[in-house]
Coordinates of C-alpha atoms and ligand atoms in Angstrom, one line a residue:
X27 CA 0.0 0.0 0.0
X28 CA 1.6 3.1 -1.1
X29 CA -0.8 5.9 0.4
X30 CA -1.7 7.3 3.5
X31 CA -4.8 7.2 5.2
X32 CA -6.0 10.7 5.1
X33 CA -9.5 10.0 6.5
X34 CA -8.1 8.1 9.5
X35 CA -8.5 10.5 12.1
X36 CA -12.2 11.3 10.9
X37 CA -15.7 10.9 11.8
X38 CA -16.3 7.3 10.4
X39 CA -18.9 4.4 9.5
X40 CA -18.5 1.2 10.9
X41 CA -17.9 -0.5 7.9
X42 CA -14.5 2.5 7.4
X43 CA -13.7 1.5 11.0
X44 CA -13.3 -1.7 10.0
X45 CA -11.4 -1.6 6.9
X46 CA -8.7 0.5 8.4
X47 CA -7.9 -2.6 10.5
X48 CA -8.2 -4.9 8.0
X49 CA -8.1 -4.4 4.0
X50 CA -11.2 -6.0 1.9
X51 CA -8.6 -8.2 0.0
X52 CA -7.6 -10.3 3.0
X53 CA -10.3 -11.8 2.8
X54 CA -8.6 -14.6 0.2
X55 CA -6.0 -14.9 3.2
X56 CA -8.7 -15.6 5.8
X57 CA -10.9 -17.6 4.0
X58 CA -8.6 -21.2 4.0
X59 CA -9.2 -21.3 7.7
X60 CA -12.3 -19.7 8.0
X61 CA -14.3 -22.1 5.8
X62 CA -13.1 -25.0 8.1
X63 CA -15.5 -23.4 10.6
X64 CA -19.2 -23.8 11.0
X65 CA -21.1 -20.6 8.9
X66 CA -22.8 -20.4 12.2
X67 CA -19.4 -19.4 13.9
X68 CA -18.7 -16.8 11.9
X69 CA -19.6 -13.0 13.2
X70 CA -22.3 -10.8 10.8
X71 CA -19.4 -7.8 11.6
X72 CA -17.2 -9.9 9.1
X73 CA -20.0 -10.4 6.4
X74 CA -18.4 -7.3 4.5
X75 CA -15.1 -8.5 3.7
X76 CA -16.9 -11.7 1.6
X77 CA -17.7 -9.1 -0.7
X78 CA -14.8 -8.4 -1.7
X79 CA -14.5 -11.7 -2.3
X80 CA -17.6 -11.2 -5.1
X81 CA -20.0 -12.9 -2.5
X82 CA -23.2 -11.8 -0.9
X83 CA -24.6 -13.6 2.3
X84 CA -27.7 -15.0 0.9
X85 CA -30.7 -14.6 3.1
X86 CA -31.4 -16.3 5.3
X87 CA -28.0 -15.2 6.6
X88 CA -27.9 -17.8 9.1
X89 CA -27.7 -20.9 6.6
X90 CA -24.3 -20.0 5.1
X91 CA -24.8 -19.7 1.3
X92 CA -24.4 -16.5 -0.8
X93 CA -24.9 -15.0 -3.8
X94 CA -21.8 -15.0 -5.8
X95 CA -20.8 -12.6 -8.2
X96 CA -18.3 -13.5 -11.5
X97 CA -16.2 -10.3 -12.4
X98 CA -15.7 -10.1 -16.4
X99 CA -14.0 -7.0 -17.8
X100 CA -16.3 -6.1 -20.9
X101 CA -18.3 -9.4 -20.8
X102 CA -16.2 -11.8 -22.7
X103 CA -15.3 -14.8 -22.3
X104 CA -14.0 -18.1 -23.8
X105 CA -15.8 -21.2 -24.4
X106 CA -14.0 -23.0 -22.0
X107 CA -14.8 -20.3 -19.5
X108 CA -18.2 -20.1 -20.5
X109 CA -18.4 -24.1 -19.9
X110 CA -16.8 -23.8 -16.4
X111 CA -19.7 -20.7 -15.5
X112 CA -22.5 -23.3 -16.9
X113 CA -20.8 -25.4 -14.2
X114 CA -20.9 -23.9 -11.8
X115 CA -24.0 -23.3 -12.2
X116 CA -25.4 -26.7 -12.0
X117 CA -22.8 -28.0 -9.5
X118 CA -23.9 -25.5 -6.9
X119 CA -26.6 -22.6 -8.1
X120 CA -29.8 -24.7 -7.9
X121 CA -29.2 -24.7 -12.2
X122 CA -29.4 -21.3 -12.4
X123 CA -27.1 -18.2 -13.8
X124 CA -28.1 -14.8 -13.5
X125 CA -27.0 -12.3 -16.1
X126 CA -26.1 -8.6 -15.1
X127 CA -26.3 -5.3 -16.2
X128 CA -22.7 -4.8 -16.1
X129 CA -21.6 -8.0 -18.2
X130 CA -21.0 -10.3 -15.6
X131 CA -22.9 -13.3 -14.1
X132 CA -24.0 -14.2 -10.2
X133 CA -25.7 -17.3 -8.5
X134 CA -27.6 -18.0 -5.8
X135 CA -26.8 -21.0 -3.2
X136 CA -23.3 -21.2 -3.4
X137 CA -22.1 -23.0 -0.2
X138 CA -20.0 -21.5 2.3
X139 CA -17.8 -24.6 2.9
X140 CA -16.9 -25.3 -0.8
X141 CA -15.5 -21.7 -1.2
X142 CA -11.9 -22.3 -1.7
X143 CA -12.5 -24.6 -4.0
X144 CA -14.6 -22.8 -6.2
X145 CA -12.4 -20.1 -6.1
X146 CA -9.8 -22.5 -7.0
X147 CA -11.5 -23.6 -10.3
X148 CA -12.5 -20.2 -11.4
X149 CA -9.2 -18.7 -11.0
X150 CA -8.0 -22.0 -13.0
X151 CA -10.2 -21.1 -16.5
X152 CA -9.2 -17.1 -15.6
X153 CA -12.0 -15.9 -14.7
X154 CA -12.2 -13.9 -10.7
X155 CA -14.5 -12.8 -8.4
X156 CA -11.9 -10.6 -6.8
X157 CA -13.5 -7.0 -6.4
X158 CA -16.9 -8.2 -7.8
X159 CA -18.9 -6.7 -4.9
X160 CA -16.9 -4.4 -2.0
X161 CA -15.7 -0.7 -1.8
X162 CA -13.5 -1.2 -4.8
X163 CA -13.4 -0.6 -8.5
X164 CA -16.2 -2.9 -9.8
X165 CA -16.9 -4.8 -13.7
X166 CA -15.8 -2.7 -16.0
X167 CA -18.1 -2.5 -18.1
X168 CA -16.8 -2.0 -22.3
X169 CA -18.7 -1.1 -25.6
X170 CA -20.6 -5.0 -25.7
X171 CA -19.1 -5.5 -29.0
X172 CA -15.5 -3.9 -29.4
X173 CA -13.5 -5.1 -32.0
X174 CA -15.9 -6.7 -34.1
X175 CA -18.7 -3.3 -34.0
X176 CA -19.3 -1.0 -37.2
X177 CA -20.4 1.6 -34.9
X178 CA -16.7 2.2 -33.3
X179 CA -14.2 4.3 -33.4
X180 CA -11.7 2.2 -32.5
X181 CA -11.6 -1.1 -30.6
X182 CA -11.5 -0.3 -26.6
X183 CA -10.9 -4.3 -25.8
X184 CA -6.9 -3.1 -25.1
X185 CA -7.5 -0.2 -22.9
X186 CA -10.5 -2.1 -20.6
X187 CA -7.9 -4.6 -19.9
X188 CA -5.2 -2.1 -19.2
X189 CA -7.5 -0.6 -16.9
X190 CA -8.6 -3.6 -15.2
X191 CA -4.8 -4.7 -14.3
X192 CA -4.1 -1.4 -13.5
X193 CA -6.7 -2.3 -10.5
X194 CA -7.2 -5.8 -10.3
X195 CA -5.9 -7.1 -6.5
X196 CA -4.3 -3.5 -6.2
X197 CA -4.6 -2.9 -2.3
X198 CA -3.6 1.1 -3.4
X199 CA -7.4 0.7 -4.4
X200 CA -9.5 -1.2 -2.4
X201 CA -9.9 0.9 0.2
X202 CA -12.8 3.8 -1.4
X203 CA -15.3 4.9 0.2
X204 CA -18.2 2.7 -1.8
X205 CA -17.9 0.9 -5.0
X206 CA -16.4 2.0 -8.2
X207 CA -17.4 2.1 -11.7
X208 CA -16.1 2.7 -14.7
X209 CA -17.6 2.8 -18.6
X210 CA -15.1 2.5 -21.5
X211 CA -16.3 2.6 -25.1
X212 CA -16.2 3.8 -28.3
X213 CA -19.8 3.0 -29.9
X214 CA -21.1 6.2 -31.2
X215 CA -24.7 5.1 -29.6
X216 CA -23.1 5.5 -25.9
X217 CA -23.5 1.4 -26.0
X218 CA -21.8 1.4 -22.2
X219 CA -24.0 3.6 -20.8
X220 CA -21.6 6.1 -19.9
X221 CA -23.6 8.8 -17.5
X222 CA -24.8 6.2 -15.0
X223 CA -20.9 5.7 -14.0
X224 CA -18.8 6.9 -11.6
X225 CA -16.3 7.6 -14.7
X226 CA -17.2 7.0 -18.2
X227 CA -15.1 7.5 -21.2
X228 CA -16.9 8.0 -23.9
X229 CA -15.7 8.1 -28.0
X230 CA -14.3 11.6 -29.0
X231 CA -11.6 13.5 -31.9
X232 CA -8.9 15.7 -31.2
X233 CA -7.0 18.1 -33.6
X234 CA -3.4 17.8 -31.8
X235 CA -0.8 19.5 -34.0
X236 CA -1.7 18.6 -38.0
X237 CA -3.4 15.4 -36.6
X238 CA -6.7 13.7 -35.7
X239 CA -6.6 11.6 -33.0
X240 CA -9.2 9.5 -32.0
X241 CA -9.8 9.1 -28.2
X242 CA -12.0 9.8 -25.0
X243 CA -13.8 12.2 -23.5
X244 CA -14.5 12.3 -19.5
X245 CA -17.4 12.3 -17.2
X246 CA -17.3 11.8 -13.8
X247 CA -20.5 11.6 -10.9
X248 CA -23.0 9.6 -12.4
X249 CA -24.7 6.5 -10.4
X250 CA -28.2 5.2 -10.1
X251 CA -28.7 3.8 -6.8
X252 CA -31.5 5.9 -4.5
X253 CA -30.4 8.8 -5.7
X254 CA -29.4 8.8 -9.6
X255 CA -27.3 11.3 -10.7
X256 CA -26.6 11.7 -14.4
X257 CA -22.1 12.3 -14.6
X258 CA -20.6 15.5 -15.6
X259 CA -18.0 16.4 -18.6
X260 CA -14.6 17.0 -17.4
X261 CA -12.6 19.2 -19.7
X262 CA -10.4 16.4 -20.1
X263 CA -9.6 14.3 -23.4
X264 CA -7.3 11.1 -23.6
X265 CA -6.2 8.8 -25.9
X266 CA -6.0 5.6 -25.5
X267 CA -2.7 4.4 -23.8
X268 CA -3.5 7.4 -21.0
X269 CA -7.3 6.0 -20.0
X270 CA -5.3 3.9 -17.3
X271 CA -3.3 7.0 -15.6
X272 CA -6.8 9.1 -16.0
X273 CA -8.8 6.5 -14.3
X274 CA -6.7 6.0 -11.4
X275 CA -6.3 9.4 -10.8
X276 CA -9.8 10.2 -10.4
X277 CA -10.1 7.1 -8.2
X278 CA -7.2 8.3 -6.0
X279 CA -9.0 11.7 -5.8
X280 CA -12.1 9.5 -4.8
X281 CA -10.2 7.8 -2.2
X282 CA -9.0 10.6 -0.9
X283 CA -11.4 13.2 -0.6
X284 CA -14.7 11.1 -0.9
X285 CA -16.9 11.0 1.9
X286 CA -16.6 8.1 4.7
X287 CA -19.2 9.2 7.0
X288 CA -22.6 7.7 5.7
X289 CA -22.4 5.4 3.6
X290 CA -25.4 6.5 1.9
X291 CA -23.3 9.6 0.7
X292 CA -20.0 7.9 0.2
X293 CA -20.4 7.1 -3.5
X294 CA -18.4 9.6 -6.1
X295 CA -21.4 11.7 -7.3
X296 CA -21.9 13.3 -4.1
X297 CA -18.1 14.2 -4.0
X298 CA -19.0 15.6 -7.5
X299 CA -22.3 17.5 -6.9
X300 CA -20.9 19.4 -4.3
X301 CA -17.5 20.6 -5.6
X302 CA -18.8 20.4 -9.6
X303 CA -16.7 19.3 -12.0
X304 CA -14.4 22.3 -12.7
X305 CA -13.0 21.9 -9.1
X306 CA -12.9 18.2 -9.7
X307 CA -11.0 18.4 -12.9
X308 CA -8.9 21.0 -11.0
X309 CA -7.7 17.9 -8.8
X310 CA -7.1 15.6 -11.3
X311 CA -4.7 17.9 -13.4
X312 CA -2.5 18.5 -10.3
X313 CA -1.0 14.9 -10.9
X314 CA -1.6 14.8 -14.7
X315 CA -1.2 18.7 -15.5
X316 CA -0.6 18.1 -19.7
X317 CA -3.9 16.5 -20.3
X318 CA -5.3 17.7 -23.2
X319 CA -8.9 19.7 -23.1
X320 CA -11.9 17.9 -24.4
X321 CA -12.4 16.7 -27.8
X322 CA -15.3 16.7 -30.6
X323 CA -17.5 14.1 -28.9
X324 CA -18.4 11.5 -31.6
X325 CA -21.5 10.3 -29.6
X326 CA -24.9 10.4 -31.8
X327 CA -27.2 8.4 -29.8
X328 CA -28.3 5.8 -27.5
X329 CA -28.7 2.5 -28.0
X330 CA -30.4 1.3 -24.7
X331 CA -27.2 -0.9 -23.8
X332 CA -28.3 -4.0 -26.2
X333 CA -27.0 -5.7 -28.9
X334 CA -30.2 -8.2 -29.7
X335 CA -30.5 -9.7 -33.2
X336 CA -28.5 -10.9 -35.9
X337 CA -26.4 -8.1 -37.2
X338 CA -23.1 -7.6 -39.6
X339 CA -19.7 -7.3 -37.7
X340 CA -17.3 -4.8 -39.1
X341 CA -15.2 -7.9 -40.4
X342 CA -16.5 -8.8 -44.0
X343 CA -18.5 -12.0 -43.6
X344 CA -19.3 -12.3 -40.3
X345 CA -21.9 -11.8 -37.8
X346 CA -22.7 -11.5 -34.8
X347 CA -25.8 -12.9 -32.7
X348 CA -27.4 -11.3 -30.0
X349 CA -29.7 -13.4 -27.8
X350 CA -32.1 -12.5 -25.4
X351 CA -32.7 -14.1 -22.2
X352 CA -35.7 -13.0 -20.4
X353 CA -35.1 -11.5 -17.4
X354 CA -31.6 -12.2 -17.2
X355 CA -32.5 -15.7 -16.0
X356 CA -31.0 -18.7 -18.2
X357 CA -30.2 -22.6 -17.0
X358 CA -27.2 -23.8 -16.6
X359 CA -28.2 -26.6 -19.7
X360 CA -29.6 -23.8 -21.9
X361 CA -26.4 -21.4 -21.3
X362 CA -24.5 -24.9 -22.1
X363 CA -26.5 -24.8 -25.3
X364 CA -25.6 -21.6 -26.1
X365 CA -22.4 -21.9 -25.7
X366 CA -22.4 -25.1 -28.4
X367 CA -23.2 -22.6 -31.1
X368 CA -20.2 -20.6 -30.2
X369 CA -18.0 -23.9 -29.9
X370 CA -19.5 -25.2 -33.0
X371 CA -20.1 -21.8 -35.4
X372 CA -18.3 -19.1 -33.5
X373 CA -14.5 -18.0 -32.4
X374 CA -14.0 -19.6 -29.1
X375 CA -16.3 -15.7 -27.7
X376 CA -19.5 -15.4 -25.9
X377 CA -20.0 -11.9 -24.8
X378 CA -22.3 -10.3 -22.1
X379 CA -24.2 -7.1 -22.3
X380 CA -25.7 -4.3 -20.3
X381 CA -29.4 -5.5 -20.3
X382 CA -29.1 -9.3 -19.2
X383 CA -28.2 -10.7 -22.9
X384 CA -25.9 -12.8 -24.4
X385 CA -24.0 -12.4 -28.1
X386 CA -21.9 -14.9 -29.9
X387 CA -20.3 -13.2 -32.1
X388 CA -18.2 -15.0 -35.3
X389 CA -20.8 -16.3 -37.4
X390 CA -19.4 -17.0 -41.0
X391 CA -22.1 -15.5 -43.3
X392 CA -22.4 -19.1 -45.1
X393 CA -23.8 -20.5 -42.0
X394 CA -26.7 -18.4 -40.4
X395 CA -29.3 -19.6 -42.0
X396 CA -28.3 -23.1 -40.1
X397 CA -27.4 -21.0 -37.1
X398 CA -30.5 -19.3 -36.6
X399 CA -32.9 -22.5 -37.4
X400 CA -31.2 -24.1 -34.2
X401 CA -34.1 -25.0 -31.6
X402 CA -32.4 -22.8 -29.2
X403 CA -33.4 -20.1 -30.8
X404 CA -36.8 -20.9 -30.9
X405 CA -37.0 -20.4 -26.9
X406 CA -34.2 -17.6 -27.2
X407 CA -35.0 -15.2 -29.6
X408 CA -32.5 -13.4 -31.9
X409 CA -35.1 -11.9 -33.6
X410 CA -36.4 -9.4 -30.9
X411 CA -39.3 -8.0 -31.2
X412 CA -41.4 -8.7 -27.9
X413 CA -41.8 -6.7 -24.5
X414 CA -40.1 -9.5 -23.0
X415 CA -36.3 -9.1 -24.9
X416 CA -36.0 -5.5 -24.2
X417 CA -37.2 -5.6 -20.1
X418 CA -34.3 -6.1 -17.4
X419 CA -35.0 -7.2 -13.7
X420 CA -32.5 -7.4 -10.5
X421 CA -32.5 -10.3 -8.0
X422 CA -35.5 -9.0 -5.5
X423 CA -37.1 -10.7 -2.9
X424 CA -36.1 -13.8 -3.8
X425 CA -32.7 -13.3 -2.4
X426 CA -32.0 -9.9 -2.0
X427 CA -31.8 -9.0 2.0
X428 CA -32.6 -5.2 0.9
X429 CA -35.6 -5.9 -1.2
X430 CA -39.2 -4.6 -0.8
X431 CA -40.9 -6.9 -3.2
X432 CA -40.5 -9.9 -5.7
X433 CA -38.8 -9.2 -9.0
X434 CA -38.4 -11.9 -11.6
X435 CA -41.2 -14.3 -10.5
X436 CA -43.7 -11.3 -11.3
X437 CA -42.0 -10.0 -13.9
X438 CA -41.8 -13.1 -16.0
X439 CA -45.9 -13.8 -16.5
X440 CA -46.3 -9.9 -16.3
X441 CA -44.6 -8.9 -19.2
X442 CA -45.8 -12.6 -21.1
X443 CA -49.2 -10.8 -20.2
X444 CA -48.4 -7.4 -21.7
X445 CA -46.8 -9.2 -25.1
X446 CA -50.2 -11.1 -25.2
X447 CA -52.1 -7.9 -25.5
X448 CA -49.0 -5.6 -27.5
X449 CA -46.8 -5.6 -30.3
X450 CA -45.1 -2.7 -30.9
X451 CA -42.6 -1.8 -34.1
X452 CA -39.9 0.1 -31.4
X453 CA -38.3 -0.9 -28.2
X454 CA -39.7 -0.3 -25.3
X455 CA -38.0 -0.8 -22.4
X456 CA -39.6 -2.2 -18.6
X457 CA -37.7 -2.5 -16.0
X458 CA -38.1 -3.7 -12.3
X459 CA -36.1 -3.4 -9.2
X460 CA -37.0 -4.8 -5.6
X461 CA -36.1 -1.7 -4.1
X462 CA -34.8 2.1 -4.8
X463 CA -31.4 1.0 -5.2
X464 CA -31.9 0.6 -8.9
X465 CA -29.5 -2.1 -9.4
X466 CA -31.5 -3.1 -13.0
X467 CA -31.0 0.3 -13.9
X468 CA -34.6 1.1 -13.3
X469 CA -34.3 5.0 -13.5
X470 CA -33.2 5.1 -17.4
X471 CA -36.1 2.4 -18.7
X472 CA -39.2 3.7 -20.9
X473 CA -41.5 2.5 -18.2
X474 CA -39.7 1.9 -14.5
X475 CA -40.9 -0.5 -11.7
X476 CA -40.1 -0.4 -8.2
X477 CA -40.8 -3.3 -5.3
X478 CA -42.0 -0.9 -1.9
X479 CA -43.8 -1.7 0.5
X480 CA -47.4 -1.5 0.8
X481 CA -50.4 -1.9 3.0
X482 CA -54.1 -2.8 1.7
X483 CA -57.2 -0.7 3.1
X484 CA -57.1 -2.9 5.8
X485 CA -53.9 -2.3 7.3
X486 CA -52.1 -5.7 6.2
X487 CA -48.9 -5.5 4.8
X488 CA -48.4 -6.6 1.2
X489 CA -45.5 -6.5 -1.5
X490 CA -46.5 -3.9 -4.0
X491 CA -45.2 -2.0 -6.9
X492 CA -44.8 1.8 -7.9
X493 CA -44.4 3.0 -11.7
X494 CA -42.0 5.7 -13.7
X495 CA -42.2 6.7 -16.7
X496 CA -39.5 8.4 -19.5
X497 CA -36.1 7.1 -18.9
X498 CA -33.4 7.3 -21.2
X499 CA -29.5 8.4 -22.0
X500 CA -30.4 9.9 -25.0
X501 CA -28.5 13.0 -25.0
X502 CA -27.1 14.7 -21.6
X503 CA -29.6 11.2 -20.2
X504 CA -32.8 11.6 -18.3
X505 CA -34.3 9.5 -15.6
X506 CA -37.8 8.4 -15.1
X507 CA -40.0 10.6 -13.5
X508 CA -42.1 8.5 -10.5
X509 CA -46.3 8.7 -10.6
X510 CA -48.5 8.2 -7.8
X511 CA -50.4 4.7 -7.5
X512 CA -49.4 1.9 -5.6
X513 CA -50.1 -1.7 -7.0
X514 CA -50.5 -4.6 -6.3
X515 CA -48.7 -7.6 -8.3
X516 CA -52.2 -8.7 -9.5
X517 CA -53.1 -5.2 -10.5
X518 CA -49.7 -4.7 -12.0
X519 CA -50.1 -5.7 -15.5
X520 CA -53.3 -3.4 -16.2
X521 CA -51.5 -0.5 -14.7
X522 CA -48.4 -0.8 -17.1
X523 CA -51.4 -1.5 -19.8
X524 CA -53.2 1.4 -19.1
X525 CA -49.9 3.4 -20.0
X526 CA -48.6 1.1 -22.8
X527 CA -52.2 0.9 -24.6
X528 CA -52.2 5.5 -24.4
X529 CA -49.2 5.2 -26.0
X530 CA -50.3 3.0 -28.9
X531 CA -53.3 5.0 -29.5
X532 CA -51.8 8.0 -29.8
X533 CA -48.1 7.8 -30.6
X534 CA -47.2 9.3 -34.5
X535 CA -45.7 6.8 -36.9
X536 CA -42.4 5.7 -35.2
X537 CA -42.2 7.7 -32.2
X538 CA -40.6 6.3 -29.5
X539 CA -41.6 6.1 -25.8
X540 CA -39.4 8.6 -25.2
X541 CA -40.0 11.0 -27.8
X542 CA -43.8 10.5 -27.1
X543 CA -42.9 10.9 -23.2
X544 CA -40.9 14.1 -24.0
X545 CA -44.2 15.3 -26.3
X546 CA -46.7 15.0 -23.5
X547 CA -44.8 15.1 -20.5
X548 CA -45.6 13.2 -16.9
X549 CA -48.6 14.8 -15.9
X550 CA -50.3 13.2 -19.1
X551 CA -49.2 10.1 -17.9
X552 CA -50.4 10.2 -14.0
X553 CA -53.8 11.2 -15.9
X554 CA -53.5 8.3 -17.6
X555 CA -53.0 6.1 -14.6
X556 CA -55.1 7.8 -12.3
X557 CA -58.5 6.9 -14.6
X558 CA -56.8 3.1 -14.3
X559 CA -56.7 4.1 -10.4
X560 CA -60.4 4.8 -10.5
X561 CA -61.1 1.6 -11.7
X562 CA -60.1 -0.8 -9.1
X563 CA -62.2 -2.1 -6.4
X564 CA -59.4 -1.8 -3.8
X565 CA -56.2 0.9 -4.1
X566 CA -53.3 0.1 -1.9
X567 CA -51.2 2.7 0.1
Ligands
SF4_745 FE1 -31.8 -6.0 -4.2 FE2 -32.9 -3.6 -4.5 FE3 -30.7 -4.2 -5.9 FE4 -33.0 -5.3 -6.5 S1 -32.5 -3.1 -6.7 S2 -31.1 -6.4 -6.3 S3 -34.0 -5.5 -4.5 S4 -30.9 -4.0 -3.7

């Protein structure tokens, strides 16, 4: 460790107390002999250091398995990795893998006493979970399809792994004050999701001397979590083989100066909303004073984060295949079977992206018509088109110790509902979280639902479900303004309908959700809802 502790002698949260005395990493040092111990035997005070360790204590937290998170930089991996995460899987996580929004994977069930040993065979293929959850610089999440994307300016793949060993196991970084997160890419259609990050770098042009260079521009502050904040422009640009040095600078300034008090206003965006990013970018050009100023952003659009479909690579005669899975929810046998078609038609690639999808990219052009007539695909669709490819759900009550309500068991026959009664010719994205803390990026979707809880006329307490509308990045980014109604998970699917069918009856041609948002703005909507509202015979609170 190369730093001092300037925030020793402060005011501090228990969880800062505790890290002082003990670094998140050690964790891998403790674990051998601790996993020899009854779960039972083990104090709730040390529960944070597992996540460091990418693992979660699953409730209930008294049984001793967790959720465990897979950290994979840009979402790629090999076959042979891909086999080892169907694995484990079916070995341990009930046959279940869960796909993130920042390209990674998690299970559930994952036993306390094998720990070193899984540990053991993930490190073997090269995969980690080291820093997948913890006060520490999270996934990096990359432009899903670098290297092989028409739509970039250059291929990123390079400078995410630069960045990612630049941090990986580095204890000069794994003390912050929360989490971490950092957006590299260079699809013109912000495919990374760059303002929902504590740093983005997003694709840009500089004129330096009689060239062009093509490289990054900077934002810093964004985050979802109970409070979203959308991250600010730095007056920063960097090419390439600099990303690293910026990156680690503005975490060291994080480090530093970010605040360790509450942890509900430790994360870098409140750091940022109160100094604003000229005095932020102040402190990041005292260490790296000849940074150049910001460039001509080459950013036209958004792009929700997907990558569904079957659509040309940039390479002449190939493809690649995007493939949604529902929810994020896939079996261990089915993500074995989608891993086949990568063995069999592919380049040894699987890739992740940022709504709960997978792409296998590499498709000679000779064989998709044989690729896509494979009876995966006729339970995975690569033709997207439905309610159900676009939506994105986190973990919920199911086994989430912070959530308010159930997520994917509701929001698998709700949306099958909503695609019974809708078919629309543009993506629109829903989204539900179990709580406020947004994990399934609930804030930026067309139409938002959040688990709270909720009490029926007669006082009893019941699991319901709030709505948003008019998310998006589109632009400087937007998140979804909240409407008043409370629902139940049986009334849940006429509510969103009531919403859905206004905007089929009176969207133009091929306005979107947003653009028809944007046109009639949220009171329209809460109108819309409350005549729903009127309707039902009992209206929780
Ligand atoms: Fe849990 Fe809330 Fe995150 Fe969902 S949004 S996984 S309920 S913390």
């Amino acid at each position: 460790m190369s730093y001092i502790a300037t925030w020793a002698d402060q005011k501090l949260n228990g969880n800062e107390i505790a890290k002082l005395k003990e670094d998140g990493l050690d964790v891998f040092k403790d674990l051998p002999e601790l996993v020899k111990k009854p779960f039972s035997e083990i104090d709730p005070s040390y529960f944070m250091y597992f996540k460091y360790a990418g693992l979660t204590v699953q409730k209930p937290q008294t049984d001793g398995y967790f959720m465990m998170r897979i950290k994979i930089p840009g979402g790629r991996v090999t076959v042979k990795q891909a086999d080892h995460i169907a694995w484990i899987g079916e070995k341990y996580g009930h046959g279940i893998i869960d796909l993130t929004t920042r390209q990674a994977v998690q299970y559930h069930w994952i036993p306390f006493a094998e720990l070193v040993d899984i540990f053991a065979g993930i490190t073997n293929v090269g995969l980690t979970t080291v820093g997948a959850e913890g006060d520490i610089t999270r996934n990096i999440v990359d432009n899903t399809l670098s290297g092989i994307d028409p739509d970039e300016l250059f291929d990123t793949r390079q400078t995410v792994m630069d960045v990612y060993h630049r941090f990986q196991g580095n204890y000069d970084y794994s003390n912050l004050p929360r989490k971490f997160k950092i957006s590299i890419s260079s699809n013109v259609y912000n495919s990374a999701d760059a303002q929902i990050n504590d740093v983005a770098f997003t694709p840009a042009t500089k004129r330096i001397g009689r060239h062009t260079v093509k490289g990054f521009n900077v934002f810093v502050g964004g985050g979802l979590g109970m409070k979203p904040y959308l991250a600010q422009q730095l007056n920063i640009f960097v090419t390439p083989d600099r990303v690293a040095d910026v990156a680690e600078v503005i975490c060291q300034v994080y480090r530093d100066y970010g605040y360790r008090r509450s942890r509900s206003k430790a994360r870098l965006k409140f750091l940022v909303a109160d100094w604003g990013a000229e005095q932020f970018e102040d402190k990041v050009r005292e260490s790296l004073p000849d940074l150049q100023t910001k460039g001509r952003s080459k950013v036209k659009g958004w792009n929700s984060g997907n990558a569904l479909g079957v659509h040309r690579q940039k390479q002449d005669g190939y493809y690649y295949v995007g493939v949604s899975v529902p929810s994020g929810r896939i079996t261990a046998d089915d993500f074995r079977a989608l891993t086949d078609v990568a063995r069999n038609y592919g380049r040894d690639e699987i890739r992740f992206d940022h709504c709960q999808n997978m792409i296998i990219p590499w498709i000679p052009e000779d064989k998709l018509t044989e690729v896509e007539a494979l009876p995966i695909f006729e339970r995975f669709s690569i033709h997207p088109h439905l309610l159900a490819d676009y939506g994105n759900t986190c973990t919920g009550a199911e086994y989430c110790n912070l959530a308010n309500a159930h997520t994917k068991t509701v929001f698998k026959p709700l949306i099958e509902n909503l695609d019974k009664r809708f078919a629309f010719d543009t993506p629109i994205n829903v989204t539900m979280t179990g709580c406020g803390s947004n994990c399934a990026h609930r804030s930026i979707a067309d139409i938002g639902i959040e688990g709270v809880h909720a009490r029926t006329p007669d006082r009893q307490h019941v699991e319901g479900y709030k709505l948003s509308v008019g998310g998006s990045l589109l632009g400087e980014g937007h998140f979804n303004e909240p409407l008043k109604g409370v629902f139940s998970k049986e009334q849940l699917a006429d509510a969103v309908a009531s919403i859905l069918t206004d905007y089929q009856d009176n969207h133009v041609g091929t306005e979107t959700f947003y653009d028809y948002y944007n046109r009639q703005g949220t009171d329209h909507f809460q109108e819309t809802l409350n005549q729903f509202i009127e309707t039902l015979p009992e209206v929780l609170k």
